CSV table of C-alpha atoms in Angstrom, one decimal:
chain,number,residue,atom,x,y,z
A,174,MET,CA,92.6,85.1,111.7
A,175,PRO,CA,90.5,87.6,110.3
A,176,SER,CA,88.3,87.7,113.4
A,177,THR,CA,90.9,88.5,115.2
A,178,THR,CA,92.2,91.2,113.4
A,179,ARG,CA,89.1,92.7,112.9
A,180,ARG,CA,88.3,92.7,116.8
A,181,ARG,CA,91.8,94.2,117.6
A,182,ARG,CA,91.3,96.8,115.1
A,183,GLY,CA,87.8,97.5,116.2
A,184,ARG,CA,89.0,98.0,119.8
A,185,ARG,CA,92.0,100.2,118.6
A,186,ASN,CA,90.4,102.1,116.0
A,187,SER,CA,88.6,104.9,118.0
A,188,SER,CA,91.4,105.9,119.7
A,189,ARG,CA,94.0,105.6,116.9
A,190,TYR,CA,91.8,107.0,114.0
A,191,TYR,CA,91.7,110.5,115.5
A,192,VAL,CA,95.2,110.6,116.5
A,193,ASN,CA,97.1,109.2,113.4
A,194,PRO,CA,94.9,108.7,110.4
A,195,ARG,CA,98.1,108.9,108.3
A,196,ARG,CA,99.9,105.8,109.8
A,197,ASP,CA,96.4,104.0,109.2
A,198,ARG,CA,96.6,104.8,105.4
A,199,ALA,CA,100.5,103.7,105.5
A,200,LEU,CA,99.5,100.4,106.9
A,201,ARG,CA,96.7,99.9,104.7
A,202,ILE,CA,98.9,100.5,101.6
A,203,GLY,CA,101.5,98.4,103.2
A,204,ARG,CA,99.3,95.6,103.5
A,205,ILE,CA,98.4,95.9,99.9
A,206,VAL,CA,101.7,96.2,98.5
A,207,LEU,CA,102.6,93.0,100.8
A,208,VAL,CA,99.7,91.3,99.3
A,209,ALA,CA,100.4,92.1,95.9
A,210,VAL,CA,104.1,91.0,96.4
A,211,MET,CA,102.9,87.9,97.7
A,212,GLY,CA,100.7,87.2,94.9
A,213,VAL,CA,103.7,88.0,92.1
A,214,VAL,CA,106.0,85.9,94.3
A,215,ALA,CA,103.7,82.8,94.0
A,216,VAL,CA,102.9,83.4,90.3
A,217,GLY,CA,106.6,83.4,89.7
A,218,LEU,CA,107.1,80.4,91.7
A,219,ALA,CA,104.2,78.7,89.6
A,220,VAL,CA,105.9,79.7,86.1
A,221,MET,CA,109.1,78.6,87.3
A,222,ALA,CA,107.3,75.0,88.3
A,223,MET,CA,106.1,75.0,84.9
A,224,TYR,CA,108.6,76.6,82.8
A,225,GLY,CA,111.7,76.0,84.9
A,226,ASP,CA,112.9,72.9,83.2
A,227,ARG,CA,112.6,74.4,79.7
A,228,ILE,CA,114.2,77.6,80.8
A,229,LEU,CA,117.3,75.9,82.5
A,230,SER,CA,117.9,73.5,80.0
């Protein structure tokens, strides 16, 4: 998966970077936010799995 993303970005980068660098930054920020949200959800699920019975009872 990372290799295909890197290859695709490398092909698009030369034309897209000069045309719209703001969109590239927005996509990078969006990807970081997505990874952060997924990490928070994973931590939340792990906490619920460990302490869920104690919280619910």
